[in-house]
Structure formats: structure tokens, C-alpha cells
RNA sequence: UGGGGUGUCGCCAAGCGGUAAGGCAACGGACUCUGACUCCGUCAUCCAAGGUUCGAAUCCUUGCACCCCAGCCA
């Protein structure tokens, strides 16, 4: 086997996709000598896994082709945006491992240029101030099948428009009373071209420009100009903006901008068993259906992070799913597989018993204990070993014992032998039950010659189970997370409200779990594989030095439980 | 019934006229002190129907299905 131990080595090869092909061609035929992309979030919410796809695409393109990628806040709507989101977004991008260097921009920094360009458009007779109300404007817009009608204000003179627009800026009009519209074509089959509004009055403070402005530009007008100002070569966005591209191009064609970026659209990420819309995510938080934006079940980057996902696993995931234009629906299992793949290689192993069953080893000296050497990673000796204490009473997983073993079960059962990992081979001799018939203790004999776990006579022991010494165990709370929803497409077509699909078992809190003592030194940066159980990490919010709380990031694949179904 | 898109294995996705990559899943097997990992093997004729061509997933025609658009949101 070749060395695949490092995260770098396990990163998948860059796959071809249509955007990379476009960039490659543009570079080859000299259309560009270098490329500039951008990730342009609106600071009005937390980033989720879908944004990660865009971040990886844009920053990845820049990295691979020796260009640069800008981080630009598309902050043109002060009624929805806030500085708190900016900080989170910046941190998330950095956490994923990307660096915008000094290329940090704000659409709001271009407000004056946007305004000047708007004046230019008015002077060219390509924009006019409309005094229709929103309702009236909607009524004239037409429908998908019928053309719209021109506004009675469409023919105002350039002078009047100039005057009106400057007074809009000066704050002389109320919100909603006037807007600036482009004069394109009310009969266009593309509704985006039916004289789109490019400025509206909003008498609110902007988190960056304060009260300097009371008119704010709209996306279609601001975005393309921002791209042009920054010298973006490839403006990558999602499919729903495909219809807007003619408008993007129209605006840039009318203005003396430094360049004309190419807008390219790709399919946004859809993930099964979760929701991705900002609205639903916000509702989950506001209605306290989850424990905040960073609830470990949320598809947000802060949630995934708290859950224990590594940045590398997310980047790998984004590479794995590819980029295309067909509506895709990625199965959650692929995301889960991405963490396993990454954590399998980097997570040290440890033993923890989540649902303890007391096991007493008859014949093992009372009050005595010994230590066994355990590998921190079975396939990577470089990760070293640790000592695991053993004593007469240990805890094993309740699931690892069956009084009447099911077919195919090869763990502990009356009269059967099993190996306590790294310790001894034991045999179940009897079972102790309480007055309710509940098994409270298992009593076993042990093969003193099997110290360390290997049979002296070379006999094959099929089952190996994990355990923790009762005398040395560290108690902890462990939270088992599962998919937030129990249906693949919550709230989708022909589905009831997504809230009713929330998986009641998406979180299970276990207290009194028994961990091997080395885990007492766990830190937030560490992630562990609890052998035979899954990958776990400390909860960044609730874990305290004397009262540790672990989150289950992902289970291990389990062909036994699959076989049972 | 307008406009813009998409349709290649269960889920993604390469392919750009020369005889269907890869990943995940699934299935079979090997290995195993984690029923994990790893390893080996199996697994499509490309939405449909016509046409062009020596040759088509790739070109043309006609259908069909699905997605997006009527915010002074992005």
C-alpha cells in the first residue's frame, strides 16, 4: 500500500467540469492572461454547505489557474443585512482554508460609482424615474404569456429624470414613491428585461455607509458593475440567474466599464434529508426547533463544524459531487462518507462505552489493575500508542451482549468467548439480573494466557469488543446525532410541511457514558474514533473541563446492523 | 399557451463524430484483536422516435419529462 496517510494525499484529483473547461480555453486562446473570480455573499445569514460548493468552486478555480478570488459582500439591501453575518462569513471562508488576501470588497464601497453610472444612463435616455406604486408597476408588468405595458412616466425628459433622481438621493421622496428603472423593453419575453427597477428608496441606515444614502441599487444593476470594477473575468453564479444574464450584459454594454466579465451559471447544491433555504433554516432557529445556527444537525458551516466535520472533508465533498448544470440532488450519505474518509485517516482511536453493562471477571484478582498498550491507529504506527488500564470490573456495550444470541451475532453470549480488545479473551459464565429480569451484570472467566489479546494456542476468536475499566473510567455526556429530517426531501413537492418531517431521533443524549482515562485530556481541536462506534469530538459550546460533552460526528459503517434489516 | 435551462448506471459526473472515465451506493470475495479500514472482482449504450454518416451519447428533426422566471430580495 502506498502512503495515503495525509489529508493532502487523500484529496481527490480535480475533476473536469464545464467551468474549468471554459477557463482553460479562455487562457489558451488568449482571451485572458489570468483569471479573477469572486465569492459574493450577501451578509444576511449564515453560510451553509451549499455556499461551500460555491466557495470551493470560486477559490478553487483561482488557486488552480494561478488567479485570485475576491471576497465581496453584496451589501446593497440594508434592511436585511448586518455586520454580525460578515464576521461569521469571513471566519467560515478562512476555516475552509481559503484566503482572499487583500482582496476584500464591498458593493457598498461602489455606491458613488453606481450612482454616477446611473446618471449616465439617464443622460443616454436609458433610465427613467418612475412614480408608480409597486402595485401599479406589477399590474403593468404583464404576465409570463402577455407583454407588459409601458409606464406613463416612461417618457419623462432627461432633465426631469436627472432632477428627480438627484432629489431621490437628497431624500425628498418617501419610500416607495419613486424608483429608477432601466428603459429596455416592456414587451420582452424575458421578464427581467421589462424595465427593471435599479434603484429604490430606503430610508434606513446601512451597516457600513450609515445614513449617507437613502437610495440603494438593486442586485441586477450593482452586481455586474461590481464585477467589472474589480476586473472579474468569470462571474460564477447559480442557475436561477441564467435569465438575468441578458440584463447583466445589457448594463455593462451601455456603460464605460473597465471590462465585461462572463457570467457562468451552475446548479446549486441540493442535499437529501436536510433543508437548505435561508427561510427554512431561519425558521428552524427562530422556532427553536434546533439549538441555533450552530446546532450540530444544521447544514450550516458553523453547525457542521460543531458537529466535528473537518474543513478538508467538506472541501473533498465539494470536489466529489462535481459541478454541472443539471438539477442535482446529492444524497446525504456522500457527505457522511466524506467525513469518515478524512477522519479515518487522522483520528486517533480510543475506547468508550456509551451504554454501559457491568462485566466482572471472576478469577481476576480483586483490587488489582494492569495496563495494556493500545495502538492509537491500527494502520498508522507513527501515531503511537497509549496505556489503557484494566481491572476486575469493566464496562462493555449493552449491545455487545445477547442472552439469546441472534443468528449471525458473534459477540458475547452465555458460554461464548470474546476478546476484550488489547486485553484478554473472556468467556461468559453467568448473568445477574435484577428483580425486573433486567440484566445488570455479566460474569466471565478469563484466559490469563491471552494477556494483550492473543490466544496462546492460536485459536481464532471471532468477536472483539471494546471496554473501559470501571475503576478508571471517566464519565461524560455523549450526544448522538442523526439526520435532522426523516424524509429525503422535507417540504418538497407532495410533501407535508417540512417541520413535520423532523426526525425525532436526530439527537439522543446519553449521560453516564464511560470513557477510557486518556480521553480526559481531549481538546476541542481533537477528533477521535471511538472504536466500533464512530467519530466523536468535544462539543464547543457545552463541554466543560470537569463535565465533558462529546458529539458524534458520524457513525462507522456497520454491516452488522445493515444485515439485521 | 411566453422566455431561459436540463435530460449519460440507484445518486453525482466525464465525454465535444471513432466505438461509454471516475466517485458514492449495491453485490460477490479476501484480509482483520474495530462486523471499521484496506484489497480484489461484478455492475450503462447514453429521455424517446426518426434522420445524416463507414461510424453518433456527441450533428439534424420532431416529440416527451423535469427545473427556473411575473420582489421597489439576492
XYZ file of C-alpha atoms (C1' of nucleotides) in Angstrom:
639
model
C 0.000 0.000 0.000
C 1.267 3.422 -0.833
C 1.190 6.209 1.655
C -2.293 7.679 1.851
C -1.994 8.828 5.398
C -2.002 12.542 4.913
C -5.073 14.557 4.218
C -3.357 16.001 1.162
C -2.750 12.603 -0.289
C -6.352 11.622 0.218
C -7.715 14.677 -1.524
C -9.366 13.623 -4.748
C -7.991 14.613 -8.135
C -9.521 17.696 -9.629
C -12.251 16.515 -11.926
C -13.081 18.177 -15.186
C -16.198 20.307 -15.341
C -17.641 22.726 -17.862
C -16.467 25.810 -15.992
C -12.893 24.614 -15.762
C -13.089 23.893 -19.477
C -14.225 27.426 -20.216
C -11.409 28.860 -18.121
C -8.864 26.573 -19.725
C -9.998 27.644 -23.185
C -10.029 31.336 -22.310
C -6.482 31.092 -21.084
C -5.321 29.020 -24.004
C -6.785 31.201 -26.725
C -5.614 34.385 -25.045
C -8.963 35.841 -24.058
C -7.433 36.232 -20.628
C -3.916 36.035 -19.311
C -5.067 35.353 -15.797
C -8.350 34.807 -14.076
C -10.196 36.606 -11.322
C -13.231 35.104 -9.599
C -15.232 36.165 -6.619
C -17.404 34.783 -3.855
C -20.149 37.397 -3.337
C -22.315 36.580 -0.305
C -24.978 38.909 0.966
C -24.323 39.395 4.693
C -27.836 38.434 5.694
C -27.410 34.941 7.086
C -25.071 32.130 7.906
C -23.233 30.167 5.280
C -24.258 26.576 4.643
C -22.881 23.599 2.783
C -24.343 24.938 -0.454
C -22.222 28.062 -0.117
C -19.240 25.824 0.471
C -19.746 24.448 -3.024
C -19.562 27.966 -4.426
C -16.588 28.903 -2.252
C -14.661 25.813 -3.291
C -15.502 26.436 -6.918
C -14.504 30.100 -6.981
C -11.455 29.929 -4.758
C -10.515 26.577 -6.236
C -10.559 27.972 -9.763
C -8.338 30.865 -8.741
C -5.935 28.555 -6.962
C -5.691 26.046 -9.775
C -5.238 28.575 -12.525
C -2.952 30.918 -10.648
C -5.508 33.704 -10.429
C -7.174 35.333 -7.475
C -10.557 35.190 -5.833
C -12.208 38.161 -4.186
C -14.428 38.030 -1.172
C -17.104 40.606 -1.804
C -20.046 41.432 0.364
C -23.062 42.118 -1.751
C -24.476 44.580 0.727
C -26.972 46.543 -1.320
C -30.027 45.946 0.840
C -29.542 47.483 4.291
C -32.930 46.295 5.530
C -31.712 42.699 5.675
C -28.028 42.880 6.306
C -25.892 43.023 9.363
C -22.249 43.195 10.361
C -22.595 40.133 12.562
C -23.056 37.997 9.454
C -19.976 39.455 7.847
C -17.747 38.233 10.628
C -19.197 34.765 10.516
C -18.826 34.569 6.751
C -15.210 35.647 6.843
C -14.446 33.141 9.540
C -16.155 30.343 7.644
C -14.230 31.018 4.452
C -10.977 31.023 6.386
C -11.963 27.879 8.224
C -12.467 26.116 4.916
C -8.879 27.012 4.188
C -9.258 29.783 1.637
C -7.543 33.135 1.626
C -8.696 36.249 -0.174
C -5.515 38.046 0.802
C -6.036 41.785 0.428
C -8.949 41.260 -1.933
C -11.779 42.029 0.404
C -14.501 44.188 -1.130
C -17.925 45.645 -0.520
C -20.551 46.546 -3.071
C -21.364 49.436 -0.743
C -17.938 50.911 -1.460
C -19.079 51.409 -5.040
C -22.254 53.325 -4.228
C -20.912 56.579 -5.618
C -19.820 54.923 -8.870
C -23.145 53.160 -9.179
C -24.834 56.496 -8.803
C -22.675 58.178 -11.399
C -23.264 55.392 -13.862
C -26.994 55.707 -13.225
C -26.823 59.393 -14.072
C -25.004 58.437 -17.245
C -27.759 56.004 -18.157
C -30.363 58.683 -17.604
C -28.411 61.069 -19.814
C -28.298 58.426 -22.520
C -32.045 58.101 -22.235
C -31.707 54.563 -20.920
C -33.150 55.054 -17.471
C -36.080 56.955 -16.012
C -37.649 57.760 -12.694
C -40.967 56.002 -12.301
C -43.540 57.281 -9.822
C -45.833 54.296 -9.988
C -46.556 52.373 -6.808
C -45.289 48.827 -6.511
C -48.792 47.505 -7.135
C -49.322 49.642 -10.186
C -46.000 48.591 -11.545
C -46.844 44.944 -11.057
C -50.116 45.424 -12.870
C -48.296 46.804 -15.880
C -45.586 44.196 -15.908
C -47.712 41.712 -17.820
C -47.526 38.001 -17.250
C -45.457 35.112 -18.491
C -47.651 34.984 -21.557
C -48.616 38.610 -22.075
C -46.323 41.551 -22.660
C -46.235 44.365 -20.161
C -47.375 47.934 -20.712
C -45.228 50.999 -20.535
C -45.435 53.217 -17.515
C -46.941 56.667 -18.096
C -43.748 58.104 -16.600
C -41.536 56.303 -19.081
C -41.362 59.296 -21.390
C -40.141 61.849 -18.878
C -37.406 64.034 -20.232
C -33.767 63.523 -19.407
C -33.768 66.798 -17.489
C -36.750 65.829 -15.410
C -35.281 62.398 -14.695
C -31.972 63.923 -13.687
C -33.743 66.311 -11.359
C -35.963 63.669 -9.871
C -33.127 61.204 -9.375
C -30.944 63.734 -7.586
C -33.873 64.612 -5.357
C -34.377 60.920 -4.652
C -30.823 60.842 -3.443
C -31.378 64.015 -1.437
C -34.161 62.329 0.459
C -37.013 64.451 -0.840
C -39.283 61.498 -1.525
C -40.882 58.861 0.595
C -40.030 55.217 0.376
C -41.958 53.578 -2.400
C -42.881 56.790 -4.123
C -40.249 56.655 -6.830
C -37.775 54.258 -8.317
C -35.218 54.423 -11.071
C -35.875 51.968 -13.882
C -33.943 50.916 -16.921
C -35.651 51.641 -20.214
C -35.362 48.372 -22.070
C -38.441 46.614 -23.391
C -41.777 46.121 -21.691
C -42.713 43.509 -24.248
C -39.652 41.337 -23.771
C -40.440 37.660 -23.293
C -37.759 37.778 -20.626
C -39.470 39.470 -17.715
C -36.163 40.655 -16.321
C -35.844 42.974 -19.284
C -39.232 44.671 -18.784
C -37.767 47.894 -17.469
C -36.230 46.516 -14.303
C -36.000 48.701 -11.217
C -32.385 49.513 -10.389
C -32.784 51.974 -7.501
C -35.281 52.126 -4.684
C -35.681 54.477 -1.749
C -34.909 53.011 1.655
C -34.618 55.447 4.496
C -32.646 53.154 6.724
C -29.104 53.103 7.974
C -26.686 50.910 6.145
C -24.340 48.982 8.417
C -21.337 50.330 6.549
C -22.368 53.592 4.909
C -24.552 54.777 7.751
C -27.023 57.424 6.632
C -25.005 58.585 3.648
C -27.610 57.124 1.328
C -31.338 56.724 1.207
C -31.447 55.176 -2.248
C -29.923 51.758 -2.792
C -29.108 49.897 -6.007
C -30.660 46.566 -6.871
C -28.762 43.341 -7.467
C -29.044 43.256 -11.252
C -27.571 46.685 -11.543
C -24.974 46.527 -8.791
C -23.613 43.063 -9.252
C -22.437 43.275 -12.829
C -20.838 46.671 -12.268
C -19.103 45.431 -9.121
C -17.697 42.543 -11.124
C -16.497 44.895 -13.834
C -14.910 47.330 -11.389
C -12.944 44.518 -9.800
C -11.815 43.076 -13.105
C -13.568 39.778 -12.557
C -13.068 37.509 -15.557
C -15.502 34.734 -14.707
C -18.557 35.591 -12.665
C -19.865 32.287 -11.424
C -23.380 32.108 -10.004
C -26.257 29.698 -9.673
C -28.784 28.648 -12.295
C -31.633 30.893 -11.247
C -29.623 33.837 -12.547
C -29.454 32.447 -16.033
C -32.446 34.586 -17.022
C -30.633 37.613 -15.662
C -27.589 37.239 -17.858
C -29.062 39.289 -20.737
C -29.595 42.076 -18.226
C -26.106 41.656 -16.784
C -24.720 42.018 -20.289
C -27.063 44.844 -21.230
C -25.985 47.045 -18.334
C -22.292 46.505 -18.970
C -22.751 47.138 -22.693
C -24.204 50.583 -22.023
C -21.542 51.720 -19.606
C -17.851 52.686 -19.970
C -16.806 49.984 -17.528
C -13.224 48.653 -17.487
C -14.161 45.147 -18.596
C -17.045 42.837 -19.273
C -16.935 39.689 -17.133
C -18.551 36.492 -18.322
C -21.373 35.225 -16.160
C -21.473 31.438 -15.891
C -24.202 29.563 -14.072
C -24.018 26.204 -12.317
C -26.514 24.081 -10.423
C -26.782 24.800 -6.736
C -26.378 22.004 -4.256
C -29.392 20.096 -3.018
C -28.794 17.652 -0.198
C -31.191 14.956 0.903
C -32.542 14.714 4.448
C -31.995 18.403 5.163
C -33.223 21.811 4.099
C -31.069 24.468 2.554
C -33.255 27.513 2.039
C -32.389 30.533 4.123
C -36.020 30.894 5.099
C -36.369 27.373 6.475
C -33.030 27.488 8.207
C -34.023 30.746 9.852
C -37.357 29.309 10.948
C -35.706 26.271 12.488
C -33.601 28.619 14.573
C -36.320 31.117 15.440
C -38.865 28.471 16.340
C -36.242 26.761 18.458
C -36.623 23.532 16.573
C -32.841 23.361 16.751
C -30.246 24.722 19.131
C -29.294 27.717 16.994
C -27.408 28.221 13.753
C -24.621 26.030 15.021
C -26.796 23.128 16.077
C -24.740 20.093 15.031
C -27.631 18.859 12.898
C -27.765 22.012 10.801
C -26.240 22.061 7.304
C -24.655 25.397 8.167
C -20.894 25.594 8.200
C -20.926 26.526 11.875
C -23.188 23.545 12.535
C -21.042 21.102 10.623
C -18.016 22.457 12.367
C -19.539 21.958 15.783
C -20.620 18.502 14.700
C -16.979 17.672 14.081
C -16.633 17.914 10.324
C -13.150 18.840 9.192
C -12.736 21.594 6.597
C -10.905 19.093 4.420
C -13.843 16.713 4.450
C -16.102 19.478 3.186
C -13.668 20.531 0.503
C -13.343 16.906 -0.573
C -17.095 16.576 -0.616
C -17.418 19.573 -2.902
C -14.865 18.086 -5.238
C -16.590 14.715 -5.203
C -20.030 15.969 -6.159
C -18.783 17.828 -9.191
C -20.182 20.865 -10.940
C -22.811 20.828 -13.628
C -25.967 22.457 -14.875
C -28.494 19.712 -14.277
C -30.517 19.925 -11.102
C -28.741 17.593 -8.766
C -29.857 16.004 -5.580
C -26.919 14.703 -3.607
C -27.502 12.007 -1.067
C -26.560 12.880 2.494
C -24.615 9.634 2.696
C -21.987 11.153 0.427
C -21.355 13.997 2.858
C -21.203 11.497 5.698
C -18.824 9.334 3.753
C -16.575 12.343 3.207
C -16.023 12.856 6.929
C -15.429 9.194 7.533
C -12.873 9.098 4.796
C -10.989 12.037 6.242
C -11.351 11.147 9.911
C -10.450 7.515 9.385
C -7.019 8.639 8.423
C -6.439 11.347 11.009
C -8.483 10.462 14.090
C -6.713 8.632 16.908
C -8.654 5.684 18.283
C -9.967 5.359 21.807
C -12.392 3.152 23.660
C -15.651 4.449 25.097
C -18.718 2.654 26.307
C -21.899 4.542 25.595
C -24.478 2.237 27.178
C -22.557 0.502 29.941
C -23.152 -3.051 31.075
C -21.061 -4.138 34.047
C -18.852 -7.122 33.435
C -16.999 -8.824 36.283
C -14.074 -11.076 35.603
C -14.175 -13.900 38.073
C -10.751 -15.126 38.952
C -9.112 -11.789 38.253
C -7.566 -10.511 41.482
C -9.653 -8.062 43.434
C -8.343 -4.533 43.688
C -5.596 -5.118 41.180
C -5.065 -3.463 37.849
C -2.664 -3.539 34.944
C -2.072 -1.575 31.793
C -2.212 -2.591 28.177
C -0.522 -0.956 25.271
C -3.040 0.133 22.667
C -2.335 1.468 19.200
C -3.632 4.972 18.533
C -4.194 3.969 14.951
C -4.151 0.393 13.700
C -2.852 1.325 10.263
C -0.515 4.114 11.249
C 2.207 3.185 13.730
C 3.508 6.742 13.645
C 0.530 7.827 15.682
C 1.981 5.884 18.572
C 0.416 4.004 21.429
C -1.152 4.709 24.778
C -1.682 2.772 28.012
C -5.148 1.556 28.833
C -5.818 0.445 32.417
C -7.647 -2.785 33.145
C -9.230 -4.170 36.302
C -11.587 -6.827 37.577
C -14.699 -4.884 36.663
C -15.108 -3.342 33.246
C -17.956 -1.870 31.264
C -18.937 -3.208 27.910
C -21.557 -2.027 25.460
C -25.016 -3.442 26.202
C -25.338 -4.190 22.508
C -22.315 -6.445 22.687
C -24.104 -8.954 24.878
C -27.129 -11.032 23.989
C -28.516 -13.594 26.363
C -30.060 -15.405 23.449
C -27.770 -14.553 20.555
C -29.450 -13.805 17.261
C -28.364 -15.627 14.155
C -25.096 -14.234 12.938
C -24.298 -12.465 16.228
C -20.750 -13.262 17.236
C -20.153 -11.123 20.256
C -20.678 -12.074 23.905
C -23.366 -14.540 24.972
C -23.638 -17.184 27.683
C -20.910 -19.763 27.254
C -19.282 -17.862 24.432
C -15.815 -16.465 24.136
C -14.944 -12.991 23.009
C -11.868 -10.822 23.131
C -11.688 -7.628 25.158
C -9.674 -5.521 22.784
C -5.978 -5.343 23.705
C -6.736 -7.185 26.988
C -7.909 -10.748 27.472
C -10.086 -13.391 25.966
C -13.051 -13.941 28.238
C -15.965 -16.367 28.436
C -19.404 -15.558 29.752
C -20.200 -17.833 32.664
C -23.362 -16.323 34.087
C -25.690 -13.406 34.117
C -27.024 -11.383 37.036
C -30.497 -9.910 36.771
C -32.457 -7.518 38.930
C -35.977 -8.084 40.204
C -37.391 -6.961 36.852
C -35.411 -9.542 34.973
C -33.146 -6.859 33.574
C -29.550 -7.936 33.064
C -27.397 -5.834 35.348
C -24.136 -7.727 35.267
C -22.310 -10.322 33.247
C -19.826 -12.602 34.923
C -16.957 -14.029 32.969
C -13.905 -16.171 33.311
C -10.738 -15.174 31.505
C -7.826 -16.791 29.804
C -4.865 -15.497 31.786
C -2.574 -16.616 28.985
C -4.222 -14.321 26.489
C -2.766 -11.168 28.005
C -2.701 -8.477 25.368
C -5.436 -10.200 23.455
C -3.814 -13.021 21.555
C -4.786 -16.617 22.181
C -1.882 -18.700 23.472
C -2.982 -21.705 21.452
C -3.644 -19.684 18.363
C -7.382 -20.381 18.433
C -9.485 -17.988 16.407
C -11.647 -15.584 18.339
C -14.239 -14.115 16.038
C -15.502 -11.328 18.242
C -13.534 -8.446 19.684
C -15.339 -5.866 21.759
C -14.323 -2.622 23.378
C -14.450 -1.963 27.094
C -13.480 0.514 29.790
C -12.169 -0.297 33.252
C -14.766 0.617 35.865
C -12.143 1.816 38.317
C -10.557 4.142 35.817
C -13.442 5.285 33.653
C -14.150 8.953 33.031
C -17.808 9.867 32.867
C -19.122 12.006 30.069
C -22.233 13.023 28.222
C -22.412 11.911 24.625
C -24.793 13.288 22.039
C -25.690 11.023 19.193
C -26.750 12.948 16.152
C -28.569 11.689 13.152
C -30.129 13.309 10.101
C -32.356 16.244 11.004
C -35.174 15.001 8.788
C -36.552 11.560 8.217
C -37.616 12.147 4.640
C -35.243 12.697 1.701
C -36.854 15.914 0.551
C -38.530 17.605 3.513
C -41.149 20.105 2.429
C -40.669 19.149 -1.197
C -43.359 18.562 -3.766
C -46.261 16.459 -2.496
C -44.689 16.561 0.947
C -46.242 17.937 4.112
C -44.706 20.949 5.859
C -41.026 20.255 6.422
C -41.405 20.750 10.157
C -43.478 17.601 10.403
C -40.618 15.607 8.894
C -38.138 16.420 11.618
C -36.500 13.206 12.747
C -37.367 12.706 16.441
C -34.224 10.643 16.782
C -31.962 13.258 15.255
C -30.478 13.823 18.685
C -30.147 11.381 21.539
C -28.370 12.472 24.684
C -26.608 9.818 26.685
C -25.249 10.547 30.125
C -23.049 8.387 32.285
C -21.034 7.169 29.345
C -17.741 5.579 30.304
C -14.603 6.765 28.573
C -11.085 5.451 28.799
C -8.992 7.780 31.002
C -6.775 9.095 28.213
C -9.820 10.920 26.878
C -9.783 13.189 29.928
C -7.122 15.140 28.067
C -9.265 15.685 24.988
C -9.272 19.169 23.500
C -11.550 20.970 21.095
C -9.131 20.507 18.223
C -9.065 16.741 18.595
C -11.381 14.309 16.964
C -11.469 10.689 17.907
C -12.700 7.454 16.641
C -14.389 5.670 19.496
C -13.651 2.199 18.248
C -16.564 0.314 16.781
C -18.854 3.315 17.384
C -17.924 6.252 15.213
C -16.174 9.589 15.187
C -16.553 12.000 18.084
C -15.375 15.419 19.182
C -15.874 17.681 22.146
C -18.864 19.985 21.923
C -17.520 23.513 21.567
C -20.454 25.082 23.358
C -21.353 22.837 26.256
C -18.323 20.770 27.131
C -16.636 21.828 30.379
C -13.377 20.590 31.873
C -14.990 18.517 34.604
C -18.058 17.663 32.564
C -17.156 16.669 29.097
C -19.705 16.533 26.326
C -18.931 14.681 23.122
C -20.753 14.933 19.828
C -20.974 12.062 17.425
C -19.862 13.349 14.050
C -20.632 10.162 12.173
C -21.085 6.500 12.830
C -18.782 3.885 11.418
C -20.194 1.853 8.605
C -21.924 -1.077 10.152
C -22.560 -4.121 8.002
C -23.983 -5.945 11.038
C -26.888 -3.560 11.569
C -27.462 -3.456 7.821
C -27.591 -7.238 7.799
C -30.236 -7.212 10.526
C -32.643 -5.174 8.425
C -50.073 28.698 -24.240
C -44.045 33.251 -23.364
C -38.799 33.052 -22.150
C -34.482 30.539 -20.106
C -32.332 25.765 -18.820
C -31.566 20.407 -18.109
C -32.103 15.039 -19.543
C -25.402 9.596 -19.747
C -25.782 3.302 -14.219
C -29.759 3.869 -7.724
C -27.124 9.271 -6.699
C -23.466 12.651 -8.766
C -20.450 13.049 -13.225
C -16.562 12.708 -17.558
C -17.244 12.598 -22.736
C -17.077 17.768 -27.699
C -18.196 12.255 -34.597
C -14.307 6.981 -33.807
C -16.811 2.799 -30.913
C -19.461 4.797 -22.696
C -13.803 7.661 -17.337
C -14.275 8.169 -12.214
C -16.639 8.679 -7.278
C -20.596 7.148 -3.939
C -24.143 3.179 -3.384
C -25.071 -2.062 -4.375
C -23.454 -7.136 -4.948
C -19.613 -11.165 -4.511
C -14.864 -12.391 -2.347
C -10.004 -11.701 0.535
C -7.901 -9.751 4.956
C -8.813 -8.376 10.004
C -7.502 -8.042 18.003
C -12.573 -2.176 15.295
C -18.880 -6.793 11.936
C -14.196 -0.406 10.807
C -10.225 0.364 7.405
C -7.801 -1.824 3.164
C -7.778 -5.004 -1.112
C -9.834 -7.810 -5.433
C -13.950 -8.589 -8.693
C -19.037 -7.508 -10.804
C -22.252 -3.510 -12.265
C -24.896 1.530 -18.530
C -25.018 2.076 -24.987
C -26.364 7.470 -23.182
C -35.135 10.602 -22.292
C -37.955 8.837 -26.980
C -38.611 8.347 -32.192
C -36.791 9.393 -36.835
C -32.610 11.148 -39.923
C -27.249 12.307 -41.606
C -22.663 9.242 -41.558
C -18.324 3.812 -42.921
C -19.168 5.221 -37.796
C -23.363 9.399 -33.081
C -24.048 9.981 -26.170
C -21.748 13.518 -29.376
C -24.678 16.569 -35.753
C -30.084 17.465 -37.645
C -35.566 16.902 -36.950
C -39.749 16.013 -34.061
C -41.589 14.822 -29.509
C -41.627 13.875 -24.050
C -40.195 14.902 -18.920
C -38.345 17.957 -15.208
C -36.354 22.816 -13.183
C -36.287 28.388 -13.099
C -38.677 33.450 -14.148
C -44.232 37.930 -13.221
C -39.635 41.315 -5.325
C -39.085 48.560 -5.070
C -34.843 40.308 -2.399
C -30.164 38.351 -3.743
